[in-house]
Short mmCIF file of C-alpha atoms in Angstrom, two decimals:
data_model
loop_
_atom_site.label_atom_id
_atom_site.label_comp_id
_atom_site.label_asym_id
_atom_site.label_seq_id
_atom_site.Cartn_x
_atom_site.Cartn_y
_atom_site.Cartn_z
CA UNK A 1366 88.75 88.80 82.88
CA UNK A 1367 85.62 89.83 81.45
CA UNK A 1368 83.77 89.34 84.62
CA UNK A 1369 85.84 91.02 86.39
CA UNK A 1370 85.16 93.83 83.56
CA UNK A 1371 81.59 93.61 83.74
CA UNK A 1372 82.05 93.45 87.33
CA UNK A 1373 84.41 96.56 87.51
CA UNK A 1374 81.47 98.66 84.91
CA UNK A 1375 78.78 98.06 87.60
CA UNK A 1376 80.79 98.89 90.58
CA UNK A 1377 82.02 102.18 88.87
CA UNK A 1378 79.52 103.49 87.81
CA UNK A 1379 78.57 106.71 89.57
CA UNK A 1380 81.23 106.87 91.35
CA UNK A 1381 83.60 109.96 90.60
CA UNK A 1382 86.46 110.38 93.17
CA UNK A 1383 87.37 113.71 94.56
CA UNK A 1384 90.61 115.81 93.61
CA UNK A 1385 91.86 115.13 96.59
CA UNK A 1386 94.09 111.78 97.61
CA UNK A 1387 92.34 108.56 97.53
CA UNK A 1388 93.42 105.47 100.03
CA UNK A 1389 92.31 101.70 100.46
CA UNK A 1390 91.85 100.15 104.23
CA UNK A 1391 91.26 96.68 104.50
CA UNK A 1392 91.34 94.68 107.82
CA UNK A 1393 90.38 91.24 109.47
CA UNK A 1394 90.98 89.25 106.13
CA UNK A 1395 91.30 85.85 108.18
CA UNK A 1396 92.21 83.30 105.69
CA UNK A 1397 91.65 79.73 106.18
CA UNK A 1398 93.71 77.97 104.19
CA UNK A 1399 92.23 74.48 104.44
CA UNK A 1400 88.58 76.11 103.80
CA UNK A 1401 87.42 73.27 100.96
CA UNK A 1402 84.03 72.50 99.20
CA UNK A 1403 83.05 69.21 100.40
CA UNK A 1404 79.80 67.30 100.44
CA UNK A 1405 80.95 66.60 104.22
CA UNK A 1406 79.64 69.40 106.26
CA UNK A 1407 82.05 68.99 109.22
CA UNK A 1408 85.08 68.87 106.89
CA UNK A 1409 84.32 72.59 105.02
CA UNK A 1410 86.51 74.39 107.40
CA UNK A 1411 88.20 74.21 110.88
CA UNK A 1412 87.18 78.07 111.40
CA UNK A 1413 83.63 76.55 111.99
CA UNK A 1414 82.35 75.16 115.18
CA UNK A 1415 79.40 74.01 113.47
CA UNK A 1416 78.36 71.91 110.16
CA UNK A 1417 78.86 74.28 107.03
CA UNK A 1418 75.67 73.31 104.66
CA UNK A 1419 76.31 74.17 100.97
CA UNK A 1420 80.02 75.78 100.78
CA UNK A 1421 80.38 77.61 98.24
CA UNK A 1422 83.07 78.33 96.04
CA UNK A 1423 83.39 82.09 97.58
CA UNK A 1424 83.08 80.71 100.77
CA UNK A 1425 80.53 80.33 103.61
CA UNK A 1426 79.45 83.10 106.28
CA UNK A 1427 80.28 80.42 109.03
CA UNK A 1428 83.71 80.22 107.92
CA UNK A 1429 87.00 82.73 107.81
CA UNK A 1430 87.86 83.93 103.99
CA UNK A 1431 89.09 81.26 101.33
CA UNK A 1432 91.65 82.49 99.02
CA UNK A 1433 89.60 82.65 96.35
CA UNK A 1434 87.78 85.32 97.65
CA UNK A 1435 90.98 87.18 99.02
CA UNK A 1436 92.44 86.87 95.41
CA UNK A 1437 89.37 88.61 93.60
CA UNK A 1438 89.09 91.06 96.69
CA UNK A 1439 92.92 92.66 96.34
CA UNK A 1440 92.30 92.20 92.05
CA UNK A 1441 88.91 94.21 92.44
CA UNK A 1442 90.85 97.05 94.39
CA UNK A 1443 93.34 97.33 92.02
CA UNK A 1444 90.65 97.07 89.02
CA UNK A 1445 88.64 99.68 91.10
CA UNK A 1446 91.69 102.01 91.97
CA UNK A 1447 95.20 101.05 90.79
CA UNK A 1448 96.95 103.78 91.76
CA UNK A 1449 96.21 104.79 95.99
CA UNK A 1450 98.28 107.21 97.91
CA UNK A 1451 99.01 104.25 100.18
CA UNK A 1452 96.95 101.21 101.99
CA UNK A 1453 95.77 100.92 105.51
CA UNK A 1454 95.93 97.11 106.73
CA UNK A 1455 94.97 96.72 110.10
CA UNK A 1456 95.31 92.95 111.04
CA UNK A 1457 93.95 89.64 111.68
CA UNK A 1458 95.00 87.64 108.97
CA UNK A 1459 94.72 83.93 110.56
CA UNK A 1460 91.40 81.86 111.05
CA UNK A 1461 89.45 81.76 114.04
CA UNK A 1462 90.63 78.27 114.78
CA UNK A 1463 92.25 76.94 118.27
CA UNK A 1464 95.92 77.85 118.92
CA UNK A 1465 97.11 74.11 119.05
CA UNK A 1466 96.22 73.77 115.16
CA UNK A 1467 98.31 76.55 114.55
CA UNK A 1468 101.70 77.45 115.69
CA UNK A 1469 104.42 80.44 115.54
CA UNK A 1470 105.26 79.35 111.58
CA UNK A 1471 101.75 78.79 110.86
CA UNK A 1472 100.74 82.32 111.84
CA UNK A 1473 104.24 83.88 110.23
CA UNK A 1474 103.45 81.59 107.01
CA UNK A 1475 99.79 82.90 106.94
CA UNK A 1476 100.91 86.42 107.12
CA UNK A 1477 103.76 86.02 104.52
CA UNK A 1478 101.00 84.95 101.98
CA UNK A 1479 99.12 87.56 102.16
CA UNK A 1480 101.70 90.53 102.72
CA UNK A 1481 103.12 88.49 99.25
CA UNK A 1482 99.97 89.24 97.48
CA UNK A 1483 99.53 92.50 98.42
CA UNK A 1484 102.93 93.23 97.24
CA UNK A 1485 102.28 92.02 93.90
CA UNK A 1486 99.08 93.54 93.34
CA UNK A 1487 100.50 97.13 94.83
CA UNK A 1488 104.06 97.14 93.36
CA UNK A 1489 105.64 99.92 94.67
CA UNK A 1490 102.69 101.04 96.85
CA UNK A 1491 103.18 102.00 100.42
CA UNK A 1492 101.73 99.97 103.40
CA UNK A 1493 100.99 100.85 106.82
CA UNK A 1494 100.66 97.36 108.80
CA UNK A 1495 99.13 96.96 112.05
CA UNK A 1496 99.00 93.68 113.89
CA UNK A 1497 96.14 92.08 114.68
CA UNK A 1498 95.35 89.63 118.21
CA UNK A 1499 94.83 86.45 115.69
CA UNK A 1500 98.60 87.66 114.14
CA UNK A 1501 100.43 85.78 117.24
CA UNK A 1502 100.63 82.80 119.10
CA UNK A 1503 99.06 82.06 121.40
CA UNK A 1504 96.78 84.82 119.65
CA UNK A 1505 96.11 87.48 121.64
CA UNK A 1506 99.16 86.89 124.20
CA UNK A 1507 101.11 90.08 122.86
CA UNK A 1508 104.62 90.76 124.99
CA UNK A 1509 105.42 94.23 125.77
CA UNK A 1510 109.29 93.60 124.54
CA UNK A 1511 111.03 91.90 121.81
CA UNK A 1512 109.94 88.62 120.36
CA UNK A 1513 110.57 86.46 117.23
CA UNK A 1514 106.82 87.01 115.89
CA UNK A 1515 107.09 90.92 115.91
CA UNK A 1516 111.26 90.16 114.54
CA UNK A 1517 109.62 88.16 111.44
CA UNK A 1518 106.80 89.92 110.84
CA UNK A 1519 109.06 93.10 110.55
CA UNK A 1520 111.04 91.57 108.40
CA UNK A 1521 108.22 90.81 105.84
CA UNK A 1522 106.88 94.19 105.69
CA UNK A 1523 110.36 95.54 105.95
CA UNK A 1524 109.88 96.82 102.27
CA UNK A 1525 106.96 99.34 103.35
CA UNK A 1526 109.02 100.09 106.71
CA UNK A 1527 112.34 102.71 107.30
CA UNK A 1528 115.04 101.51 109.26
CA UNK A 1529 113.67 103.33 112.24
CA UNK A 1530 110.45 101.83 112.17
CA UNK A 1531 111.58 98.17 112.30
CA UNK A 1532 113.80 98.57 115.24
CA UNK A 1533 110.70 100.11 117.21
CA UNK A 1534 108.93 97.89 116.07
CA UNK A 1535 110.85 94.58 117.01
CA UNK A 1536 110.88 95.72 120.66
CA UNK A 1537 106.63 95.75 120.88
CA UNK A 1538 104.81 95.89 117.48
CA UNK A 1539 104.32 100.04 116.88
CA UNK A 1540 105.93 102.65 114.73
CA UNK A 1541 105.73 105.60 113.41
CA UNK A 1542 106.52 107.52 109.99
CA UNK A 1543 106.17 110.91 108.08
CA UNK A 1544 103.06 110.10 105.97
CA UNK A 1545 104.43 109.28 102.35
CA UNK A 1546 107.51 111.49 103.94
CA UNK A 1547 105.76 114.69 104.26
CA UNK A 1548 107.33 117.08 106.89
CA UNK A 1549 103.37 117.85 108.28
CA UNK A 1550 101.81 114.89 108.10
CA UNK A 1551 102.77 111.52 110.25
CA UNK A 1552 101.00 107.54 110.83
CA UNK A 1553 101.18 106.22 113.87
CA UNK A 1554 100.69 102.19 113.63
CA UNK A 1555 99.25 101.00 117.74
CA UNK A 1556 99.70 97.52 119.09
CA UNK A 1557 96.33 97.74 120.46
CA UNK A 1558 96.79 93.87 121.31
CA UNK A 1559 98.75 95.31 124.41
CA UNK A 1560 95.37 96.54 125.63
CA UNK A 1561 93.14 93.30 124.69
CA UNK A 1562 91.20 92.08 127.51
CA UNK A 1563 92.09 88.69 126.21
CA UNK A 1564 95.48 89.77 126.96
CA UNK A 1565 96.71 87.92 130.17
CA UNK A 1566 100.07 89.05 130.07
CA UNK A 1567 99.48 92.96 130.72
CA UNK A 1568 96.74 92.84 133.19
CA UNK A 1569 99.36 93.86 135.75
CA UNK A 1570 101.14 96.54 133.64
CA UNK A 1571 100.19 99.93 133.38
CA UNK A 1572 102.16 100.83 130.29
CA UNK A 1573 102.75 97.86 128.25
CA UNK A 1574 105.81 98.12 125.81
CA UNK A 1575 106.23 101.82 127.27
CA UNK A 1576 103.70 102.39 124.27
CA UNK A 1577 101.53 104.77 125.85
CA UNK A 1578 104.61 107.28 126.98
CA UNK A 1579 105.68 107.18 123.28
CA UNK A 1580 102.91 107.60 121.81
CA UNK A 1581 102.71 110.88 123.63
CA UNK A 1582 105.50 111.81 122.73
CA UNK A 1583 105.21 111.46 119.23
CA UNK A 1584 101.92 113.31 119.32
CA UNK A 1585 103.65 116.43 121.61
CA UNK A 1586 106.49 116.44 119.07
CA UNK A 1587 103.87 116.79 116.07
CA UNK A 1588 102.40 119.65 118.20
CA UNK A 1589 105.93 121.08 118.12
CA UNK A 1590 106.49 120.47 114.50
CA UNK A 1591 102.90 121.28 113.16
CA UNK A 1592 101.81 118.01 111.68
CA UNK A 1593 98.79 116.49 110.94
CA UNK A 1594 98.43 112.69 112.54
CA UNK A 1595 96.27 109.75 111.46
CA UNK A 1596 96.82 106.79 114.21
CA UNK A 1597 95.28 103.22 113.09
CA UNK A 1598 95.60 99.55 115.09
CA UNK A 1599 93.66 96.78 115.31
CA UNK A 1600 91.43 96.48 118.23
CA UNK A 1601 89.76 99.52 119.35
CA UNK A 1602 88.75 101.23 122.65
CA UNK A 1603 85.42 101.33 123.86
CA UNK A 1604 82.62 99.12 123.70
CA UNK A 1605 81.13 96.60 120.70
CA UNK A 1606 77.71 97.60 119.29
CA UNK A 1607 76.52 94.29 118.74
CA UNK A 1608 76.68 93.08 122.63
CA UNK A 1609 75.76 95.25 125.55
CA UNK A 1610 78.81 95.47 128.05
CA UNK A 1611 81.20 94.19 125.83
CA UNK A 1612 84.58 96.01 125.79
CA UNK A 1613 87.93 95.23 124.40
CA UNK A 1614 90.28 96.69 126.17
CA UNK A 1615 91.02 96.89 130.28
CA UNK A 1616 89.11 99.49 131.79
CA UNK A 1617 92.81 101.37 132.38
CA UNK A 1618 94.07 100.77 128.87
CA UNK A 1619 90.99 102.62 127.68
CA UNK A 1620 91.00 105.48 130.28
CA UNK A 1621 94.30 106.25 128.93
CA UNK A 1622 93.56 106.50 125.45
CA UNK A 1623 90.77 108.19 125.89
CA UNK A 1624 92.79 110.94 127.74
CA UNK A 1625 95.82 110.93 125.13
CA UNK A 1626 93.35 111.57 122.18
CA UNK A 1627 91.40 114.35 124.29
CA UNK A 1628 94.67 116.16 125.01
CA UNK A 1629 96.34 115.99 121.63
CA UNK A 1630 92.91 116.00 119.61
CA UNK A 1631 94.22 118.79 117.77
CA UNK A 1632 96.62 117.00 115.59
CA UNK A 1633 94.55 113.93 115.49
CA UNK A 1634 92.81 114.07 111.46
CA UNK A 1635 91.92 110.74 112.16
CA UNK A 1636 91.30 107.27 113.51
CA UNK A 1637 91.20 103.79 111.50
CA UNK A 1638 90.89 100.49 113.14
CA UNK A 1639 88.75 96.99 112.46
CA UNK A 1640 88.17 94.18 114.94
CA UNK A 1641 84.81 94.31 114.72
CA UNK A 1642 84.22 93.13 111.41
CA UNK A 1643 81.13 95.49 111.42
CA UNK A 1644 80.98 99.00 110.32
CA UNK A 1645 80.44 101.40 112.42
CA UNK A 1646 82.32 104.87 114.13
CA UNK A 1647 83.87 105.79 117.20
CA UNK A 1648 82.91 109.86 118.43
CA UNK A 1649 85.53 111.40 121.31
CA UNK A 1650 84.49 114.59 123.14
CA UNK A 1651 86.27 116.99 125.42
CA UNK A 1652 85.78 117.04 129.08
CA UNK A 1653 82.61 120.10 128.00
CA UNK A 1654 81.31 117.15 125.49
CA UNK A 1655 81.89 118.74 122.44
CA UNK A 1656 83.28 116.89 119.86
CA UNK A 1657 87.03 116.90 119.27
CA UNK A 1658 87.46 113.45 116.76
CA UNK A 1659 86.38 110.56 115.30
CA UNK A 1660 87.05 106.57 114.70
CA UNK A 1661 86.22 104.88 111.80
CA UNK A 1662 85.98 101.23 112.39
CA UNK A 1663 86.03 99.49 108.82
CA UNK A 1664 84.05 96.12 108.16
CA UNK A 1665 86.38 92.98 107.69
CA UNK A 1666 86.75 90.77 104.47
CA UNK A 1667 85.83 87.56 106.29
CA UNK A 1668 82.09 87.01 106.51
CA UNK A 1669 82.82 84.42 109.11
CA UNK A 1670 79.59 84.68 111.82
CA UNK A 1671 81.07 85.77 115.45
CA UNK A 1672 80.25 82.72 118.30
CA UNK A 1673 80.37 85.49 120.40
CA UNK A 1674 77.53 84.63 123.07
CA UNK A 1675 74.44 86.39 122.51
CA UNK A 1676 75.20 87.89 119.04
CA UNK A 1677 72.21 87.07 116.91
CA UNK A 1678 72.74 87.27 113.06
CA UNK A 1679 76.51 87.69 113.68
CA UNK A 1680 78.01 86.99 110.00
CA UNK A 1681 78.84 89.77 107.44
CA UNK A 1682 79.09 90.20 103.91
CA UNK A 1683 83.09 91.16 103.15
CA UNK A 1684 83.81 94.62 102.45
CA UNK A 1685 86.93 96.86 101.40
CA UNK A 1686 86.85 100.74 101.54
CA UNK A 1687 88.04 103.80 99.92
CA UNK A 1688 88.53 107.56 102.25
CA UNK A 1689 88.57 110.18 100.12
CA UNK A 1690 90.96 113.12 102.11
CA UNK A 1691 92.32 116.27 102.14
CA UNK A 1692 96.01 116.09 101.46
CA UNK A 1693 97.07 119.21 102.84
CA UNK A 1694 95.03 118.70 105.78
CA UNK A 1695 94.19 115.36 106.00
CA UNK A 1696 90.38 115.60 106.79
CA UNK A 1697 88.51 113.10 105.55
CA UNK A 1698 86.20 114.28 102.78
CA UNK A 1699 84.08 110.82 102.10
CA UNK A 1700 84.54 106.90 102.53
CA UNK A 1701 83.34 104.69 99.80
CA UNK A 1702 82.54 101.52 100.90
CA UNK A 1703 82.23 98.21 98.03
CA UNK A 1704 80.62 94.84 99.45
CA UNK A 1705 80.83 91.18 98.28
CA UNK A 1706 77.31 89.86 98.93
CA UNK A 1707 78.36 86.17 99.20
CA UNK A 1708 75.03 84.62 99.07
CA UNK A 1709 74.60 86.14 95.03
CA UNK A 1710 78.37 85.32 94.31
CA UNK A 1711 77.84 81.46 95.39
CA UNK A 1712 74.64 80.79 93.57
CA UNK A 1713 74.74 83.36 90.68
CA UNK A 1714 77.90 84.92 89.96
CA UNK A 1715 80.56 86.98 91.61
CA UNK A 1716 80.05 90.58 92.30
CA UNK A 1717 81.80 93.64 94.08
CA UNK A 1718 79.80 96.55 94.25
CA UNK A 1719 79.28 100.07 95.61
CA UNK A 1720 77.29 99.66 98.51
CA UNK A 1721 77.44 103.50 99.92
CA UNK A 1722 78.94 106.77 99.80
CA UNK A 1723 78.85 108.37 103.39
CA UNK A 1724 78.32 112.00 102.30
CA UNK A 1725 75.56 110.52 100.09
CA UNK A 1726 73.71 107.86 102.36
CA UNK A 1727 73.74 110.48 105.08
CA UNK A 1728 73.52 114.24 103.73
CA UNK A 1729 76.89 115.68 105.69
CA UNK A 1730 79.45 117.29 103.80
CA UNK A 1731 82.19 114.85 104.51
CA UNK A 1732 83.62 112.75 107.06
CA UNK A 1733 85.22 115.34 109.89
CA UNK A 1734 84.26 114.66 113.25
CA UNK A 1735 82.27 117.43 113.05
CA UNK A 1736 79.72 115.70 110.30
CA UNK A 1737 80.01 112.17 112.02
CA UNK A 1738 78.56 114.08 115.12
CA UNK A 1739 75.75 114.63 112.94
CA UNK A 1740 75.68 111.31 111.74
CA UNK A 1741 74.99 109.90 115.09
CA UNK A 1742 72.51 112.67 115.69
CA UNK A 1743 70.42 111.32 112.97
CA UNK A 1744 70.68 107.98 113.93
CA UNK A 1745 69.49 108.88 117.31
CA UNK A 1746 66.59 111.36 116.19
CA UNK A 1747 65.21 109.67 112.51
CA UNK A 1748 64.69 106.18 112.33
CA UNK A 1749 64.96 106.12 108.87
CA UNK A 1750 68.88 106.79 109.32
CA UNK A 1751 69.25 104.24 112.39
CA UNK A 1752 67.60 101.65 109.92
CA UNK A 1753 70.06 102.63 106.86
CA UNK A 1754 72.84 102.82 109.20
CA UNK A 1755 71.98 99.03 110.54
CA UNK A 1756 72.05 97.16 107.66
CA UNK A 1757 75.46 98.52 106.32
CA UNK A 1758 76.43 97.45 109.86
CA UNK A 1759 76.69 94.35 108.84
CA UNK A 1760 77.50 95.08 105.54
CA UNK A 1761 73.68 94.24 104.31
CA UNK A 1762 73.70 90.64 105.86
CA UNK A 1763 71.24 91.49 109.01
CA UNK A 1764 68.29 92.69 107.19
CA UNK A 1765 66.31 92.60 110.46
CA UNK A 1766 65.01 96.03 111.58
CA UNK A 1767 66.93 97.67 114.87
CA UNK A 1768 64.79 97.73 117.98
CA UNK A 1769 64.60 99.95 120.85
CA UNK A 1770 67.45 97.73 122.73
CA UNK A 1771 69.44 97.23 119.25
CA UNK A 1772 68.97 101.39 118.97
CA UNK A 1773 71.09 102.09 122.83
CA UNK A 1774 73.60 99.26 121.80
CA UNK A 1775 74.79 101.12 118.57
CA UNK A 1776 74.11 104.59 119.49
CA UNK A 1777 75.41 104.68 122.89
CA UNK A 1778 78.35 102.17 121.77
CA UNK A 1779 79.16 105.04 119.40
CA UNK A 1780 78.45 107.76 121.25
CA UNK A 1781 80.51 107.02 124.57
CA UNK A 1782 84.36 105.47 124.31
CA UNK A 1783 84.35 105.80 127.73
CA UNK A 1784 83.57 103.09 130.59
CA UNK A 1785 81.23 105.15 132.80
CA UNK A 1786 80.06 107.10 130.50
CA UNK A 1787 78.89 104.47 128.50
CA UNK A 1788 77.25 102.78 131.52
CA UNK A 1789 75.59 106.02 132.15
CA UNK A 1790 74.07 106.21 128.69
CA UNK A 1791 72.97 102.76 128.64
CA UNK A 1792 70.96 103.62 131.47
CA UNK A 1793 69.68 106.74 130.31
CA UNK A 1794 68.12 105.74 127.09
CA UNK A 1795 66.95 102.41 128.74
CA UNK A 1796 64.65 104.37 131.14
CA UNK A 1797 63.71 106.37 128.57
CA UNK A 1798 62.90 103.06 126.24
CA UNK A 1799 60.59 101.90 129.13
CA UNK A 1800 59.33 104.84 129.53
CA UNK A 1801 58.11 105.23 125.72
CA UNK A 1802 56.69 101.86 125.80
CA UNK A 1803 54.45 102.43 128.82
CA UNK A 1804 53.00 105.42 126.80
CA UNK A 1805 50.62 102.85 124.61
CA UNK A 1806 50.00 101.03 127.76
CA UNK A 1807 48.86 103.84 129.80
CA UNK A 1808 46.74 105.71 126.86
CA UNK A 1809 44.93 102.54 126.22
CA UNK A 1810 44.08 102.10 130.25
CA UNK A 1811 43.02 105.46 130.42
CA UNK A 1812 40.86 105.01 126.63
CA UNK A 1813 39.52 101.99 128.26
CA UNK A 1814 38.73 103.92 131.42
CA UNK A 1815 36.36 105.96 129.62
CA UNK A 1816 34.81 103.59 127.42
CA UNK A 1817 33.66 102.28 130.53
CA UNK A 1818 32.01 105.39 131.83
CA UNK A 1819 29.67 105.26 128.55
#
């Protein structure tokens, strides 16, 4: 305990919270529960694909979370702020490990351990709970009706759910409630996992679970009844900064969503979702490309390193994070984002800290779609903020420095939700990239040129 209270004095200090409500969102903790410190490097973990050199007793950034580190994480946020409105959890809670070493109870037991120890951490603390694709089995092979998995799971987070809730949520993984029952405000949970390209059972379907017609309907009611709407889910639409072309959901899927937020944007305070396991934000526009709303994509709590082909430098260092909002109109006024650098806790000591303050590390007022537009304004104009920006990307494990293709992956992955759009942008600024870097080329011919002459 006095660690943690030394640890607690340097993460605090500084930091003075708004008067305005205060709530945690974690995502993508991915424990592993056979993670073990071993002098065997292919024995560490089955999350790994590859020998795990020095484990640690934190863990390793080529392995999913241990529990040690998922223990200290949920004690530091309640050391750090005891007493949130309520707690955004937005999935993937098993290890990246092959479905035949896992199983329907395997996945169910995983989540009941941690939905367990967020319970007793939080007494008495409301949870919204989104699913993530690792939260199933197979993972990623979400139904669009009933099934045992989404029956289970319900009835483990049943204490943070109404009655209502669970029954719409049995049938395909999604609900809905009055935000901390507040006749204005409302949470939508998504089963984004209906959209997942990985998905093989909804390629055919054009409205999975009939999700997409409720979900409109729920926002046209909160039209109606003049609420205020924060949706969060798991996997997100639109395209991952850290590898060109890659998208999540089905080009459909993500037409759609993009439509539903542009036509009830004006309810919309805001998006939360993970997946990545990389920080990062989400802009939508309206069909005159002004912006109308913003997705904040929080960094996971594994620092397990993607084998995504053609990520370089893939890992993270585990993160948790605090929005600061209005609770009248549910703006966001400023995230606070702490960070676990697991290289320090392994060979030194264990450390949460304050890694940034948006309104501070950027100069914008707060976090309204409005400032976020600027945000990604100064990331594309100043390279000072695209170079701040990347290394809290990956949560200060890729120290590199972001190149002229690294710059169009994050900015126009940001910038454009949208399939041809974002095509169109990657284009754009790649032209313009080559056409930059034949300015040198050209100046020096023609410099040459007349050198010559003398």
């Amino acid at each position: 305990m006095k660690l943690l209270g030394f640890l607690l004095f340097i993460t605090n200090f500084g930091i003075i919270f708004s008067q305005g409500g205060h709530f945690w969102h974690i995502t993508d903790l991915h424990w592993d529960p056979d993670y073990k410190i071993t002098e065997n490097p292919n024995t560490v973990c089955p999350s790994s694909s590859k020998p795990v050199p020095n484990p640690g007793k934190w863990g390793s950034y080529l392995c999913d979370s241990n529990w040690d580190l998922i223990n200290l994480t949920l004690y530091t946020m309640k050391a750090l702020h005891p007493e949130p409105d309520f707690i955004l959890w937005t999935g993937d809670d098993t290890p990246h490990i092959a479905d035949e070493k896992l199983g329907e109870d395997a996945v169910l037991q995983i989540i009941r351990k941690l939905t367990k120890l967020i319970q007793v951490v939080f007494p008495g603390t409301k949870v919204y709970s989104a699913m993530g694709n690792h939260d199933f089995h197979p993972k990623s092979q979400f139904p669009g009706n009933y099934h045992k998995i989404y029956n289970r799971t319900a009835e483990l987070w049943a204490p943070w759910m109404d009655h209502q809730s669970i029954s719409i949520f049995n049938q395909g993984a999604f609900y809905t409630e009055r935000l901390l029952g507040r006749n204005d405000q409302r949470i939508i949970v998504l089963n984004t996992n209906l959209y997942y390209r990985s998905n093989k059972l909804n390629v055919e379907t054009k409205d999975p679970a009939g999700q997409f017609q409720w979900l409109e309907e729920v926002l046209s009611n909160a039209i109606i009844e003049k609420e205020k709407v924060y949706i969060i889910g798991h996997v997100p639409p639109g395209f991952f900064e850290k590898k060109r072309w890659t998208s999540w959901f089905l080009e459909h899927f993500n037409s759609r969503y993009v439509e539903i937020i542009q036509k009830y944007h004006s309810v919309i305070a805001g998006q939360f979702f993970g997946h990545h396991h990389t920080d990062s934000f989400r802009m939508f526009y309206n069909q005159s490309g002004s912006p109308i709303g913003v997705m904040f994509v929080t960094p996971g709590i594994t620092p397990w390193k993607t084998t995504l082909p053609g990520v370089e430098n893939g890992a993270n260092n585990p993160a948790i994070r605090v929005f600061e909002y209005n609770t009248n109109t549910l703006e966001v006024q400023d995230q606070v984002t702490y960070f676990f650098n697991l290289s320090y806790a392994n060979t030194i000591a264990p450390l949460w800290q304050l890694e940034y303050r948006l309104t501070e590390a950027f100069k914008v007022p707060d976090g309204t779609f409005k400032s976020m537009q600027t945000v990604l304004d100064k990331l594309y104009h100043e390279n000072y903020y695209l170079q701040k920006y990347y290394k809290l990307n990956s949560v200060n494990y890729d120290l590199a420095e972001c190149d002229m293709n690294c710059r169009i992956d994050q900015v126009c992955a940001i910038k454009e939700v949208d399939f041809a759009k974002y095509e169109d942008c990657v284009k754009r600024e790649s032209s313009c990239s080559a056409v930059t870097a034949q300015v040198p080329v050209i100046s020096f011919l023609l410099l040459s040129n007349v050198l010559l002459q003398f």
